[in-house]
PDB file of C-alpha atoms in Angstrom:
ATOM      1  CA  MET A  14      74.040  85.339  89.118  1.00 48.00           C
ATOM      2  CA  PHE A  15      75.308  83.430  86.560  1.00 51.00           C
ATOM      3  CA  SER A  16      73.898  86.189  84.025  1.00 53.00           C
ATOM      4  CA  GLY A  17      75.501  89.035  85.587  1.00 53.00           C
ATOM      5  CA  PHE A  18      79.030  87.489  86.284  1.00 51.00           C
ATOM      6  CA  PHE A  19      79.545  85.689  83.200  1.00 66.00           C
ATOM      7  CA  PRO A  20      80.296  88.665  81.534  1.00 67.00           C
ATOM      8  CA  TYR A  21      83.063  89.537  84.015  1.00 57.00           C
ATOM      9  CA  PHE A  22      84.106  86.290  84.154  1.00 63.00           C
ATOM     10  CA  LEU A  23      84.947  85.881  80.009  1.00 71.00           C
ATOM     11  CA  ALA A  24      86.776  89.569  80.519  1.00 68.00           C
ATOM     12  CA  GLY A  25      89.043  88.681  83.309  1.00 58.00           C
ATOM     13  CA  ILE A  26      90.465  85.873  80.864  1.00 68.00           C
ATOM     14  CA  PHE A  27      90.847  87.233  78.026  1.00 75.00           C
ATOM     15  CA  LEU A  28      92.618  90.250  79.777  1.00 66.00           C
ATOM     16  CA  GLY A  29      94.974  87.963  81.922  1.00 56.00           C
ATOM     17  CA  GLU A  30      95.905  85.615  78.467  1.00 65.00           C
ATOM     18  CA  LEU A  31      96.617  89.414  76.661  1.00 67.00           C
ATOM     19  CA  ILE A  32      98.945  90.213  79.361  1.00 54.00           C
ATOM     20  CA  LYS A  33     100.818  86.909  79.721  1.00 60.00           C
ATOM     21  CA  PHE A  34     102.266  87.993  76.285  1.00 61.00           C
ATOM     22  CA  ALA A  35     105.315  89.479  77.515  1.00 59.00           C
ATOM     23  CA  SER A  36     108.784  88.529  79.059  1.00 67.00           C
ATOM     24  CA  TRP A  37     108.018  88.635  83.303  1.00 64.00           C
ATOM     25  CA  THR A  38     111.428  87.295  83.875  1.00 69.00           C
ATOM     26  CA  LYS A  39     113.407  89.903  83.121  1.00 74.00           C
ATOM     27  CA  ILE A  40     110.521  92.292  83.749  1.00 75.00           C
ATOM     28  CA  ILE A  41     110.246  90.956  87.510  1.00 78.00           C
ATOM     29  CA  TYR A  42     114.274  90.839  87.418  1.00 80.00           C
ATOM     30  CA  LYS A  43     114.642  94.599  86.173  1.00 80.00           C
ATOM     31  CA  TRP A  44     112.574  95.492  89.769  1.00 83.00           C
ATOM     32  CA  VAL A  45     112.894  93.242  92.134  1.00 81.00           C
ATOM     33  CA  SER A  46     117.200  94.129  91.676  1.00 79.00           C
ATOM     34  CA  LYS A  47     116.590  97.519  93.429  1.00 80.00           C
ATOM     35  CA  SER A  48     117.306  98.535  97.132  1.00 86.00           C
ATOM     36  CA  PRO A  49     115.257  96.285  99.628  1.00 89.00           C
ATOM     37  CA  VAL A  50     112.072  98.269 100.020  1.00 93.00           C
ATOM     38  CA  LYS A  51     111.818  99.527  96.879  1.00 92.00           C
ATOM     39  CA  ALA A  52     112.383  95.898  95.238  1.00 92.00           C
ATOM     40  CA  VAL A  53     109.606  94.513  97.432  1.00 95.00           C
ATOM     41  CA  ILE A  54     107.315  97.092  96.629  1.00 95.00           C
ATOM     42  CA  SER A  55     108.235  96.859  92.589  1.00 92.00           C
ATOM     43  CA  ALA A  56     107.682  92.495  93.780  1.00 91.00           C
ATOM     44  CA  SER A  57     103.899  93.212  95.664  1.00 94.00           C
ATOM     45  CA  ILE A  58     102.827  95.588  92.321  1.00 94.00           C
ATOM     46  CA  ILE A  59     104.041  93.275  89.958  1.00 89.00           C
ATOM     47  CA  GLY A  60     102.856  89.866  91.358  1.00 90.00           C
ATOM     48  CA  ILE A  61      98.563  91.782  91.729  1.00 93.00           C
ATOM     49  CA  VAL A  62      99.369  93.070  88.428  1.00 88.00           C
ATOM     50  CA  SER A  63     100.911  89.488  86.685  1.00 82.00           C
ATOM     51  CA  PRO A  64      98.559  87.150  85.199  1.00 75.00           C
ATOM     52  CA  LEU A  65     100.467  83.919  86.334  1.00 71.00           C
ATOM     53  CA  CYS A  66      99.008  81.445  88.824  1.00 67.00           C
ATOM     54  CA  THR A  67     101.448  79.900  91.429  1.00 66.00           C
ATOM     55  CA  TYR A  68     102.521  77.324  89.219  1.00 62.00           C
ATOM     56  CA  GLY A  69     103.927  79.685  86.786  1.00 66.00           C
ATOM     57  CA  THR A  70     105.126  82.007  89.166  1.00 76.00           C
ATOM     58  CA  ILE A  71     107.504  79.421  90.739  1.00 78.00           C
ATOM     59  CA  PRO A  72     109.721  78.778  87.640  1.00 75.00           C
ATOM     60  CA  ILE A  73     110.506  82.321  87.578  1.00 77.00           C
ATOM     61  CA  VAL A  74     111.187  82.302  91.214  1.00 82.00           C
ATOM     62  CA  ILE A  75     113.448  79.748  91.396  1.00 81.00           C
ATOM     63  CA  GLU A  76     115.258  81.614  88.474  1.00 77.00           C
ATOM     64  CA  LEU A  77     115.430  84.608  89.751  1.00 82.00           C
ATOM     65  CA  TYR A  78     117.290  83.634  93.196  1.00 87.00           C
ATOM     66  CA  LYS A  79     119.586  81.468  90.859  1.00 83.00           C
ATOM     67  CA  SER A  80     120.638  84.950  89.327  1.00 83.00           C
ATOM     68  CA  LYS A  81     121.205  86.004  92.972  1.00 84.00           C
ATOM     69  CA  VAL A  82     117.990  88.117  93.449  1.00 86.00           C
ATOM     70  CA  ARG A  83     116.980  88.599  97.163  1.00 89.00           C
ATOM     71  CA  VAL A  84     114.583  86.446  98.799  1.00 93.00           C
ATOM     72  CA  ALA A  85     112.508  89.165 100.317  1.00 94.00           C
ATOM     73  CA  PRO A  86     111.035  89.980  96.942  1.00 93.00           C
ATOM     74  CA  LEU A  87     110.514  86.709  95.732  1.00 92.00           C
ATOM     75  CA  ILE A  88     108.501  85.652  98.597  1.00 94.00           C
ATOM     76  CA  ALA A  89     106.417  89.248  97.876  1.00 94.00           C
ATOM     77  CA  PHE A  90     105.954  88.487  94.499  1.00 91.00           C
ATOM     78  CA  CYS A  91     104.782  84.572  95.141  1.00 89.00           C
ATOM     79  CA  ALA A  92     102.334  85.855  97.666  1.00 92.00           C
ATOM     80  CA  ALA A  93     101.250  88.589  95.767  1.00 93.00           C
ATOM     81  CA  SER A  94     100.766  86.313  92.633  1.00 87.00           C
ATOM     82  CA  SER A  95      99.086  83.980  94.383  1.00 86.00           C
ATOM     83  CA  LEU A  96      96.439  85.947  95.856  1.00 90.00           C
ATOM     84  CA  MET A  97      95.384  88.256  93.351  1.00 90.00           C
ATOM     85  CA  ASN A  98      95.855  89.291  89.231  1.00 86.00           C
ATOM     86  CA  PRO A  99      93.877  90.831  87.077  1.00 86.00           C
ATOM     87  CA  GLN A 100      91.031  88.288  86.057  1.00 82.00           C
ATOM     88  CA  LEU A 101      90.331  87.487  89.902  1.00 86.00           C
ATOM     89  CA  PHE A 102      89.934  91.660  90.102  1.00 91.00           C
ATOM     90  CA  VAL A 103      87.293  92.145  87.009  1.00 87.00           C
ATOM     91  CA  MET A 104      85.956  89.013  88.654  1.00 85.00           C
ATOM     92  CA  THR A 105      85.683  90.351  92.215  1.00 89.00           C
ATOM     93  CA  ALA A 106      84.033  93.111  90.929  1.00 90.00           C
ATOM     94  CA  GLY A 107      81.501  91.810  88.830  1.00 87.00           C
ATOM     95  CA  GLY A 108      80.671  89.579  91.715  1.00 85.00           C
ATOM     96  CA  VAL A 109      80.845  91.035  94.650  1.00 89.00           C
ATOM     97  CA  GLY A 110      81.569  94.577  94.084  1.00 90.00           C
ATOM     98  CA  LEU A 111      84.160  96.921  92.545  1.00 93.00           C
ATOM     99  CA  GLU A 112      84.704  98.447  96.490  1.00 94.00           C
ATOM    100  CA  ILE A 113      85.381  94.563  97.842  1.00 93.00           C
ATOM    101  CA  ALA A 114      87.471  94.201  94.982  1.00 94.00           C
ATOM    102  CA  VAL A 115      90.043  97.079  95.605  1.00 96.00           C
ATOM    103  CA  VAL A 116      89.892  96.769  99.193  1.00 96.00           C
ATOM    104  CA  ARG A 117      91.007  92.304  98.302  1.00 95.00           C
ATOM    105  CA  THR A 118      93.636  94.118  96.246  1.00 96.00           C
ATOM    106  CA  LEU A 119      94.542  96.333  98.434  1.00 96.00           C
ATOM    107  CA  ALA A 120      94.686  93.933 101.442  1.00 96.00           C
ATOM    108  CA  VAL A 121      97.182  91.517  99.238  1.00 96.00           C
ATOM    109  CA  PHE A 122      99.727  94.101  98.878  1.00 97.00           C
ATOM    110  CA  VAL A 123      99.916  94.700 102.341  1.00 97.00           C
ATOM    111  CA  PHE A 124     100.205  91.380 102.922  1.00 97.00           C
ATOM    112  CA  SER A 125     102.781  90.946 100.287  1.00 96.00           C
ATOM    113  CA  PHE A 126     105.079  93.725 101.221  1.00 97.00           C
ATOM    114  CA  ALA A 127     104.913  93.081 105.146  1.00 97.00           C
ATOM    115  CA  THR A 128     106.003  89.289 104.251  1.00 96.00           C
ATOM    116  CA  GLY A 129     108.698  90.454 102.217  1.00 96.00           C
ATOM    117  CA  MET A 130     110.120  93.159 104.537  1.00 96.00           C
ATOM    118  CA  LEU A 131     110.202  90.419 107.315  1.00 95.00           C
ATOM    119  CA  THR A 132     112.327  88.175 105.303  1.00 95.00           C
ATOM    120  CA  LEU A 133     114.655  90.669 104.914  1.00 93.00           C
ATOM    121  CA  ILE A 134     115.792  89.613 109.062  1.00 92.00           C
ATOM    122  CA  ILE A 135     115.831  86.070 108.326  1.00 93.00           C
ATOM    123  CA  PRO A 136     118.472  83.993 107.072  1.00 93.00           C
ATOM    124  CA  ASP A 137     118.534  81.991 103.271  1.00 90.00           C
ATOM    125  CA  ARG A 138     119.178  78.779 104.889  1.00 90.00           C
ATOM    126  CA  PHE A 139     115.759  78.573 107.050  1.00 93.00           C
ATOM    127  CA  MET A 140     113.701  79.574 104.025  1.00 94.00           C
ATOM    128  CA  ILE A 141     115.471  78.257 100.831  1.00 93.00           C
ATOM    129  CA  ARG A 142     116.253  74.023 100.208  1.00 89.00           C
ATOM    130  CA  LYS A 143     119.743  73.685  99.892  1.00 89.00           C
ATOM    131  CA  THR A 144     119.168  71.722  96.645  1.00 86.00           C
ATOM    132  CA  ILE A 145     118.776  75.442  94.806  1.00 84.00           C
ATOM    133  CA  LYS A 146     122.086  76.687  93.992  1.00 83.00           C
ATOM    134  CA  VAL A 147     123.009  80.120  92.128  1.00 82.00           C
ATOM    135  CA  TYR A 148     124.355  81.242  89.119  1.00 77.00           C
ATOM    136  CA  GLU A 149     127.798  82.004  88.766  1.00 75.00           C
ATOM    137  CA  ASP A 150     127.086  84.358  85.885  1.00 70.00           C
ATOM    138  CA  GLY A 151     123.859  86.046  88.377  1.00 65.00           C
ATOM    139  CA  GLY A 152     121.333  87.297  85.318  1.00 62.00           C
ATOM    140  CA  GLU A 153     122.859  88.014  82.510  1.00 66.00           C
ATOM    141  CA  LYS A 154     120.775  85.125  81.030  1.00 63.00           C
ATOM    142  CA  ILE A 155     117.454  86.505  82.055  1.00 63.00           C
ATOM    143  CA  GLU A 156     118.826  90.131  80.651  1.00 62.00           C
ATOM    144  CA  ASN A 157     119.372  88.544  77.221  1.00 62.00           C
ATOM    145  CA  ARG A 158     116.186  87.586  76.743  1.00 57.00           C
ATOM    146  CA  GLU A 159     113.614  88.296  73.810  1.00 56.00           C
ATOM    147  CA  LYS A 160     110.025  89.706  74.315  1.00 59.00           C
ATOM    148  CA  LYS A 161     107.038  87.326  73.246  1.00 61.00           C
ATOM    149  CA  ILE A 162     105.132  88.109  69.843  1.00 67.00           C
ATOM    150  CA  PHE A 163     101.850  88.387  70.253  1.00 69.00           C
ATOM    151  CA  ALA A 164      99.716  86.113  67.840  1.00 77.00           C
ATOM    152  CA  VAL A 165      95.953  85.857  67.367  1.00 82.00           C
ATOM    153  CA  LYS A 166      95.706  81.945  67.059  1.00 84.00           C
ATOM    154  CA  PRO A 167      97.846  81.230  70.214  1.00 82.00           C
ATOM    155  CA  TYR A 168      95.887  84.137  72.363  1.00 81.00           C
ATOM    156  CA  LEU A 169      92.599  83.099  71.335  1.00 87.00           C
ATOM    157  CA  TYR A 170      93.641  79.642  71.658  1.00 87.00           C
ATOM    158  CA  ASN A 171      95.467  80.174  75.363  1.00 79.00           C
ATOM    159  CA  CYS A 172      91.720  81.865  76.210  1.00 80.00           C
ATOM    160  CA  PHE A 173      89.486  78.832  75.321  1.00 87.00           C
ATOM    161  CA  LYS A 174      91.965  76.517  77.711  1.00 80.00           C
ATOM    162  CA  SER A 175      91.955  78.931  80.808  1.00 71.00           C
ATOM    163  CA  PHE A 176      88.221  78.838  80.224  1.00 78.00           C
ATOM    164  CA  LEU A 177      87.807  74.982  80.044  1.00 79.00           C
ATOM    165  CA  TYR A 178      89.934  75.267  83.215  1.00 65.00           C
ATOM    166  CA  VAL A 179      88.308  77.651  85.596  1.00 61.00           C
ATOM    167  CA  ALA A 180      84.473  77.325  84.364  1.00 70.00           C
ATOM    168  CA  PRO A 181      84.014  73.918  86.336  1.00 71.00           C
ATOM    169  CA  PHE A 182      85.062  75.658  89.542  1.00 60.00           C
ATOM    170  CA  LEU A 183      82.749  78.725  88.522  1.00 60.00           C
ATOM    171  CA  LEU A 184      79.580  76.646  87.872  1.00 68.00           C
ATOM    172  CA  VAL A 185      80.528  74.576  91.255  1.00 65.00           C
ATOM    173  CA  GLY A 186      80.693  77.626  92.998  1.00 56.00           C
ATOM    174  CA  ILE A 187      77.307  78.765  91.351  1.00 62.00           C
ATOM    175  CA  PHE A 188      75.667  75.654  92.808  1.00 71.00           C
ATOM    176  CA  LEU A 189      76.783  76.076  96.400  1.00 63.00           C
ATOM    177  CA  GLY A 190      75.717  79.315  96.678  1.00 55.00           C
ATOM    178  CA  ALA A 191      72.388  78.272  95.156  1.00 63.00           C
ATOM    179  CA  ALA A 192      71.959  75.090  97.534  1.00 69.00           C
ATOM    180  CA  VAL A 193      73.524  77.425 100.585  1.00 58.00           C
ATOM    181  CA  THR A 194      70.161  79.704  99.706  1.00 56.00           C
ATOM    182  CA  VAL A 195      67.551  76.865  99.550  1.00 65.00           C
ATOM    183  CA  PHE A 196      69.104  74.533 102.244  1.00 70.00           C
ATOM    184  CA  VAL A 197      70.716  76.319 104.678  1.00 60.00           C
ATOM    185  CA  PRO A 198      68.631  77.867 107.239  1.00 62.00           C
ATOM    186  CA  GLN A 199      69.385  81.552 107.429  1.00 52.00           C
ATOM    187  CA  ARG A 200      69.966  81.440 110.931  1.00 61.00           C
ATOM    188  CA  PHE A 201      72.659  79.697 110.896  1.00 60.00           C
ATOM    189  CA  PHE A 202      74.602  82.638 109.425  1.00 55.00           C
ATOM    190  CA  TYR A 203      73.097  85.204 111.671  1.00 54.00           C
ATOM    191  CA  GLU A 204      74.604  83.047 114.770  1.00 61.00           C
ATOM    192  CA  ALA A 205      77.792  82.557 113.092  1.00 56.00           C
ATOM    193  CA  LEU A 206      78.268  86.395 112.605  1.00 51.00           C
ATOM    194  CA  TYR A 207      77.261  87.254 115.883  1.00 48.00           C
ATOM    195  CA  MET A 208      79.526  84.546 117.953  1.00 59.00           C
ATOM    196  CA  GLY A 209      82.286  87.342 117.729  1.00 57.00           C
ATOM    197  CA  ARG A 210      83.359  89.764 115.006  1.00 67.00           C
ATOM    198  CA  ILE A 211      87.357  87.820 115.217  1.00 73.00           C
ATOM    199  CA  GLN A 212      86.088  84.144 115.631  1.00 75.00           C
ATOM    200  CA  SER A 213      83.620  84.824 112.641  1.00 78.00           C
ATOM    201  CA  ILE A 214      86.491  86.252 110.640  1.00 83.00           C
ATOM    202  CA  LEU A 215      88.892  83.665 111.869  1.00 81.00           C
ATOM    203  CA  ALA A 216      86.174  80.932 110.231  1.00 77.00           C
ATOM    204  CA  GLY A 217      85.480  82.624 107.569  1.00 75.00           C
ATOM    205  CA  ALA A 218      89.431  82.312 107.016  1.00 78.00           C
ATOM    206  CA  ILE A 219      89.873  78.877 107.800  1.00 76.00           C
ATOM    207  CA  ILE A 220      86.589  77.810 105.469  1.00 73.00           C
ATOM    208  CA  GLY A 221      88.015  79.646 102.459  1.00 69.00           C
ATOM    209  CA  ILE A 222      91.065  77.027 102.357  1.00 71.00           C
ATOM    210  CA  PRO A 223      88.880  73.954 101.047  1.00 63.00           C
ATOM    211  CA  MET A 224      86.229  75.968  99.257  1.00 65.00           C
ATOM    212  CA  ASN A 225      88.751  77.865  96.757  1.00 60.00           C
ATOM    213  CA  ALA A 226      89.583  75.287  94.416  1.00 54.00           C
ATOM    214  CA  CYS A 227      89.854  78.338  91.944  1.00 57.00           C
ATOM    215  CA  GLY A 228      90.109  81.920  92.744  1.00 55.00           C
ATOM    216  CA  GLY A 229      87.131  82.918  90.830  1.00 63.00           C
ATOM    217  CA  GLY A 230      84.976  79.810  91.271  1.00 65.00           C
ATOM    218  CA  ALA A 231      84.080  80.675  95.073  1.00 73.00           C
ATOM    219  CA  ILE A 232      83.050  84.227  94.011  1.00 81.00           C
ATOM    220  CA  PRO A 233      79.342  83.576  93.261  1.00 78.00           C
ATOM    221  CA  PHE A 234      79.563  81.557  96.674  1.00 75.00           C
ATOM    222  CA  VAL A 235      80.829  84.729  98.841  1.00 81.00           C
ATOM    223  CA  GLN A 236      77.943  86.776  97.076  1.00 82.00           C
ATOM    224  CA  THR A 237      75.629  84.782  98.088  1.00 79.00           C
ATOM    225  CA  LEU A 238      76.636  84.747 101.909  1.00 77.00           C
ATOM    226  CA  LEU A 239      77.258  88.451 101.635  1.00 82.00           C
ATOM    227  CA  ASP A 240      73.245  88.763 100.592  1.00 80.00           C
ATOM    228  CA  LEU A 241      72.635  86.320 103.642  1.00 75.00           C
ATOM    229  CA  GLY A 242      74.582  88.844 105.954  1.00 75.00           C
ATOM    230  CA  LEU A 243      77.828  87.905 105.992  1.00 78.00           C
ATOM    231  CA  GLY A 244      80.394  90.601 106.987  1.00 82.00           C
ATOM    232  CA  LYS A 245      82.531  91.971 104.467  1.00 88.00           C
ATOM    233  CA  GLY A 246      85.638  91.455 106.799  1.00 88.00           C
ATOM    234  CA  THR A 247      84.563  87.692 106.515  1.00 86.00           C
ATOM    235  CA  ALA A 248      84.575  87.348 103.410  1.00 87.00           C
ATOM    236  CA  LEU A 249      87.796  89.364 102.730  1.00 90.00           C
ATOM    237  CA  ALA A 250      89.670  86.712 105.511  1.00 89.00           C
ATOM    238  CA  PHE A 251      88.197  84.168 102.956  1.00 86.00           C
ATOM    239  CA  PHE A 252      89.494  85.858  99.624  1.00 88.00           C
ATOM    240  CA  LEU A 253      93.140  86.443 101.462  1.00 89.00           C
ATOM    241  CA  VAL A 254      93.277  83.056 102.977  1.00 87.00           C
ATOM    242  CA  GLY A 255      91.700  80.232 100.521  1.00 79.00           C
ATOM    243  CA  PRO A 256      93.913  81.193  97.698  1.00 79.00           C
ATOM    244  CA  ALA A 257      96.830  80.786  98.960  1.00 82.00           C
ATOM    245  CA  LEU A 258      97.182  77.778 101.507  1.00 81.00           C
ATOM    246  CA  ARG A 259      94.952  75.673  99.057  1.00 74.00           C
ATOM    247  CA  PRO A 260      97.879  72.057  98.857  1.00 71.00           C
ATOM    248  CA  ALA A 261      98.135  73.010  95.791  1.00 66.00           C
ATOM    249  CA  PRO A 262     100.129  76.190  95.478  1.00 73.00           C
ATOM    250  CA  LEU A 263     101.282  75.052  98.851  1.00 78.00           C
ATOM    251  CA  ALA A 264     103.000  71.969  96.763  1.00 75.00           C
ATOM    252  CA  ALA A 265     104.466  74.160  94.076  1.00 75.00           C
ATOM    253  CA  MET A 266     106.075  77.080  96.617  1.00 85.00           C
ATOM    254  CA  SER A 267     107.492  73.948  98.249  1.00 85.00           C
ATOM    255  CA  ALA A 268     109.898  73.607  95.132  1.00 83.00           C
ATOM    256  CA  LEU A 269     112.182  76.236  96.223  1.00 88.00           C
ATOM    257  CA  PHE A 270     110.866  76.931 100.577  1.00 92.00           C
ATOM    258  CA  THR A 271     111.674  74.785 103.383  1.00 94.00           C
ATOM    259  CA  PRO A 272     108.816  73.813 105.114  1.00 92.00           C
ATOM    260  CA  LEU A 273     109.374  76.185 107.954  1.00 94.00           C
ATOM    261  CA  MET A 274     109.270  78.842 105.813  1.00 95.00           C
ATOM    262  CA  LEU A 275     106.223  77.342 104.431  1.00 93.00           C
ATOM    263  CA  ILE A 276     104.553  77.259 107.915  1.00 94.00           C
ATOM    264  CA  GLY A 277     105.077  80.531 108.837  1.00 95.00           C
ATOM    265  CA  TYR A 278     104.180  81.847 105.689  1.00 95.00           C
ATOM    266  CA  ALA A 279     100.520  80.304 106.383  1.00 93.00           C
ATOM    267  CA  VAL A 280     100.630  81.145 109.981  1.00 94.00           C
ATOM    268  CA  PHE A 281     101.254  85.029 109.361  1.00 95.00           C
ATOM    269  CA  LEU A 282      98.820  85.004 106.325  1.00 94.00           C
ATOM    270  CA  ILE A 283      95.912  83.555 108.822  1.00 92.00           C
ATOM    271  CA  ILE A 284      96.823  86.401 111.422  1.00 93.00           C
ATOM    272  CA  SER A 285      97.241  89.029 108.627  1.00 94.00           C
ATOM    273  CA  ALA A 286      93.799  88.025 107.373  1.00 92.00           C
ATOM    274  CA  VAL A 287      91.972  88.121 110.498  1.00 90.00           C
ATOM    275  CA  LEU A 288      93.174  91.187 111.037  1.00 92.00           C
ATOM    276  CA  MET A 289      92.794  92.714 107.930  1.00 93.00           C
ATOM    277  CA  GLY A 290      88.995  91.290 108.237  1.00 90.00           C
ATOM    278  CA  PHE A 291      88.756  92.883 111.597  1.00 89.00           C
ATOM    279  CA  VAL A 292      89.802  96.605 110.152  1.00 90.00           C
ATOM    280  CA  TYR A 293      87.120  96.013 107.505  1.00 89.00           C
ATOM    281  CA  ILE A 294      84.036  95.820 109.000  1.00 71.00           C
TER     282      ILE A 294
END
């Protein structure tokens, strides 16, 4: 399993770090300053292709909100970037197959778009912390930013740092997958699958929260479960809920969004994951 997945793991890291050589704040500001629907669609797509994790996304989103960008595209961007990026797509395709990678990406877009559109009808005071104040000059500072210059040494150094960060989680996922194969009876998984579609998909969504310490690290574990008969819908729910509802990303999002907003976000994500998992059987 490791030898087959490792090239995709490395390819994901190199691709993600390469895409980082762009002024994401400026790119996002340009596309999310359009009409509401176009802004939410653009934000969802940019969030998916952005290599930024939640920790890198939140400072950008806060600056965009201060520059008088609407909340709808910002929450769509946060949702998309926390659930999918180029690295994860490559790793998912290599680890569990191109079909699930594509479906996972489409599901992330649907959820991000729906989340953004729903927030259009919610007043900002219920979503944004009162301590966040907007700039008087709007996005003037963003529009005047310069583009990053590509340099080989910093690029390779950042690739190495990403490798060191993700590799331990990847190994944990591989060992968990191996442990499941050796120690957990296959009957356990078959019983879980036949207790009902919605129940099994919901269980996959909930289990995904503690198991997704890192988006890529969970892939070998899920591949093992798929080999044991896990449904594709359950795997999709696992991939959708886990990365976004870990404590660390939620803590980062709390720098901008209110607790009420985060609770609503979490509930809507779980419901959406179960529904999309039910469709993708």
